[in-house]
JSON list of C-alpha atoms in Angstrom, two decimals:
[
{"chain": "A", "resi": 1, "resn": "MET", "atom": "CA", "xyz": [-14.66, 5.86, 3.69]},
{"chain": "A", "resi": 2, "resn": "ASN", "atom": "CA", "xyz": [-13.84, 4.39, 7.12]},
{"chain": "A", "resi": 3, "resn": "ILE", "atom": "CA", "xyz": [-11.85, 1.21, 7.19]},
{"chain": "A", "resi": 4, "resn": "LYS", "atom": "CA", "xyz": [-11.22, -0.74, 10.48]},
{"chain": "A", "resi": 5, "resn": "VAL", "atom": "CA", "xyz": [-8.70, -3.75, 10.75]},
{"chain": "A", "resi": 6, "resn": "LEU", "atom": "CA", "xyz": [-9.88, -5.97, 13.70]},
{"chain": "A", "resi": 7, "resn": "GLY", "atom": "CA", "xyz": [-7.32, -8.11, 14.96]},
{"chain": "A", "resi": 8, "resn": "SER", "atom": "CA", "xyz": [-5.38, -8.71, 18.01]},
{"chain": "A", "resi": 9, "resn": "GLY", "atom": "CA", "xyz": [-1.84, -8.25, 16.51]},
{"chain": "A", "resi": 10, "resn": "CYS", "atom": "CA", "xyz": [-1.56, -11.89, 14.93]},
{"chain": "A", "resi": 11, "resn": "ALA", "atom": "CA", "xyz": [0.67, -12.23, 11.64]},
{"chain": "A", "resi": 12, "resn": "LYS", "atom": "CA", "xyz": [-2.58, -12.72, 9.43]},
{"chain": "A", "resi": 13, "resn": "CYS", "atom": "CA", "xyz": [-4.03, -9.33, 11.09]},
{"chain": "A", "resi": 14, "resn": "ASN", "atom": "CA", "xyz": [-0.77, -7.58, 10.63]},
{"chain": "A", "resi": 15, "resn": "LYS", "atom": "CA", "xyz": [-0.79, -8.74, 6.79]},
{"chain": "A", "resi": 16, "resn": "LEU", "atom": "CA", "xyz": [-4.31, -7.53, 6.45]},
{"chain": "A", "resi": 17, "resn": "GLU", "atom": "CA", "xyz": [-3.50, -4.07, 7.56]},
{"chain": "A", "resi": 18, "resn": "GLN", "atom": "CA", "xyz": [-0.41, -3.78, 5.71]},
{"chain": "A", "resi": 19, "resn": "LEU", "atom": "CA", "xyz": [-2.34, -4.89, 2.53]},
{"chain": "A", "resi": 20, "resn": "VAL", "atom": "CA", "xyz": [-5.38, -2.51, 3.25]},
{"chain": "A", "resi": 21, "resn": "ARG", "atom": "CA", "xyz": [-2.92, 0.45, 3.82]},
{"chain": "A", "resi": 22, "resn": "GLU", "atom": "CA", "xyz": [-1.00, -0.09, 0.47]},
{"chain": "A", "resi": 23, "resn": "ILE", "atom": "CA", "xyz": [-4.41, -0.63, -1.55]},
{"chain": "A", "resi": 24, "resn": "VAL", "atom": "CA", "xyz": [-5.66, 2.89, 0.08]},
{"chain": "A", "resi": 25, "resn": "GLU", "atom": "CA", "xyz": [-2.17, 4.47, -0.79]},
{"chain": "A", "resi": 26, "resn": "GLU", "atom": "CA", "xyz": [-1.87, 2.97, -4.41]},
{"chain": "A", "resi": 27, "resn": "GLU", "atom": "CA", "xyz": [-5.64, 3.61, -5.44]},
{"chain": "A", "resi": 28, "resn": "GLY", "atom": "CA", "xyz": [-5.84, 7.11, -3.91]},
{"chain": "A", "resi": 29, "resn": "LEU", "atom": "CA", "xyz": [-8.71, 6.02, -1.67]},
{"chain": "A", "resi": 30, "resn": "ASP", "atom": "CA", "xyz": [-10.25, 8.70, 0.27]},
{"chain": "A", "resi": 31, "resn": "ALA", "atom": "CA", "xyz": [-10.26, 6.38, 3.57]},
{"chain": "A", "resi": 32, "resn": "GLU", "atom": "CA", "xyz": [-9.26, 6.48, 7.00]},
{"chain": "A", "resi": 33, "resn": "VAL", "atom": "CA", "xyz": [-7.64, 3.18, 8.17]},
{"chain": "A", "resi": 34, "resn": "GLU", "atom": "CA", "xyz": [-7.87, 2.02, 12.00]},
{"chain": "A", "resi": 35, "resn": "LYS", "atom": "CA", "xyz": [-6.71, -0.85, 13.55]},
{"chain": "A", "resi": 36, "resn": "VAL", "atom": "CA", "xyz": [-8.79, -2.17, 16.41]},
{"chain": "A", "resi": 37, "resn": "ALA", "atom": "CA", "xyz": [-7.38, -4.68, 18.86]},
{"chain": "A", "resi": 38, "resn": "ASP", "atom": "CA", "xyz": [-9.73, -4.17, 21.81]},
{"chain": "A", "resi": 39, "resn": "PRO", "atom": "CA", "xyz": [-11.26, -7.79, 22.28]},
{"chain": "A", "resi": 40, "resn": "SER", "atom": "CA", "xyz": [-14.92, -6.12, 23.26]},
{"chain": "A", "resi": 41, "resn": "GLU", "atom": "CA", "xyz": [-14.97, -3.78, 20.37]},
{"chain": "A", "resi": 42, "resn": "ILE", "atom": "CA", "xyz": [-14.25, -6.63, 18.07]},
{"chain": "A", "resi": 43, "resn": "ILE", "atom": "CA", "xyz": [-16.86, -8.66, 19.91]},
{"chain": "A", "resi": 44, "resn": "ASN", "atom": "CA", "xyz": [-19.51, -5.73, 19.38]},
{"chain": "A", "resi": 45, "resn": "TYR", "atom": "CA", "xyz": [-19.04, -6.16, 15.39]},
{"chain": "A", "resi": 46, "resn": "GLY", "atom": "CA", "xyz": [-20.21, -9.86, 16.07]},
{"chain": "A", "resi": 47, "resn": "VAL", "atom": "CA", "xyz": [-16.61, -11.00, 14.84]},
{"chain": "A", "resi": 48, "resn": "MET", "atom": "CA", "xyz": [-15.44, -14.26, 16.53]},
{"chain": "A", "resi": 49, "resn": "VAL", "atom": "CA", "xyz": [-12.58, -14.89, 14.20]},
{"chain": "A", "resi": 50, "resn": "THR", "atom": "CA", "xyz": [-9.89, -12.42, 13.19]},
{"chain": "A", "resi": 51, "resn": "PRO", "atom": "CA", "xyz": [-8.63, -10.93, 11.13]},
{"chain": "A", "resi": 52, "resn": "ALA", "atom": "CA", "xyz": [-11.95, -8.95, 10.26]},
{"chain": "A", "resi": 53, "resn": "LEU", "atom": "CA", "xyz": [-12.14, -6.02, 7.84]},
{"chain": "A", "resi": 54, "resn": "VAL", "atom": "CA", "xyz": [-15.03, -3.29, 8.69]},
{"chain": "A", "resi": 55, "resn": "VAL", "atom": "CA", "xyz": [-15.95, -0.69, 5.80]},
{"chain": "A", "resi": 56, "resn": "ASP", "atom": "CA", "xyz": [-18.21, 1.99, 6.99]},
{"chain": "A", "resi": 57, "resn": "GLU", "atom": "CA", "xyz": [-19.24, 0.10, 9.98]},
{"chain": "A", "resi": 58, "resn": "ARG", "atom": "CA", "xyz": [-20.11, -3.21, 7.79]},
{"chain": "A", "resi": 59, "resn": "VAL", "atom": "CA", "xyz": [-18.23, -6.21, 8.26]},
{"chain": "A", "resi": 60, "resn": "LEU", "atom": "CA", "xyz": [-16.94, -7.51, 4.77]},
{"chain": "A", "resi": 61, "resn": "PHE", "atom": "CA", "xyz": [-15.41, -10.64, 6.16]},
{"chain": "A", "resi": 62, "resn": "SER", "atom": "CA", "xyz": [-13.46, -12.26, 9.14]},
{"chain": "A", "resi": 63, "resn": "GLY", "atom": "CA", "xyz": [-11.14, -15.27, 9.53]},
{"chain": "A", "resi": 64, "resn": "ILE", "atom": "CA", "xyz": [-9.69, -14.86, 6.21]},
{"chain": "A", "resi": 65, "resn": "VAL", "atom": "CA", "xyz": [-6.59, -12.72, 4.51]},
{"chain": "A", "resi": 66, "resn": "PRO", "atom": "CA", "xyz": [-7.97, -12.23, 0.81]},
{"chain": "A", "resi": 67, "resn": "ASP", "atom": "CA", "xyz": [-5.31, -11.88, -2.00]},
{"chain": "A", "resi": 68, "resn": "LYS", "atom": "CA", "xyz": [-4.40, -8.29, -2.57]},
{"chain": "A", "resi": 69, "resn": "SER", "atom": "CA", "xyz": [-6.65, -8.28, -6.08]},
{"chain": "A", "resi": 70, "resn": "LYS", "atom": "CA", "xyz": [-9.66, -9.29, -4.44]},
{"chain": "A", "resi": 71, "resn": "LEU", "atom": "CA", "xyz": [-9.24, -6.90, -1.39]},
{"chain": "A", "resi": 72, "resn": "LYS", "atom": "CA", "xyz": [-8.52, -4.14, -3.98]},
{"chain": "A", "resi": 73, "resn": "GLU", "atom": "CA", "xyz": [-11.84, -4.92, -5.86]},
{"chain": "A", "resi": 74, "resn": "TRP", "atom": "CA", "xyz": [-13.88, -4.84, -2.59]},
{"chain": "A", "resi": 75, "resn": "LEU", "atom": "CA", "xyz": [-12.37, -1.64, -1.51]},
{"chain": "A", "resi": 76, "resn": "SER", "atom": "CA", "xyz": [-12.19, 0.18, -4.83]},
{"chain": "A", "resi": 77, "resn": "SER", "atom": "CA", "xyz": [-16.35, -0.59, -5.21]},
{"chain": "A", "resi": 78, "resn": "LYS", "atom": "CA", "xyz": [-17.06, 1.12, -1.68]}
]
């Protein structure tokens, strides 16, 4: 699984990245986590509000940081 956290480095973006990395480690997911801060690349995903989460090139959400249990549910089902 390829996971991208889209964001410029704001507090919410950093929090989302931290949560994603924690979940990947805790759940033993076979996933590569990448932080994407380049505005042009973020726009290429059609994202106008960060943070956003992209899993296997599909945008799951943008503009929010879901709670850890919800995020774990989404990532574990992939």
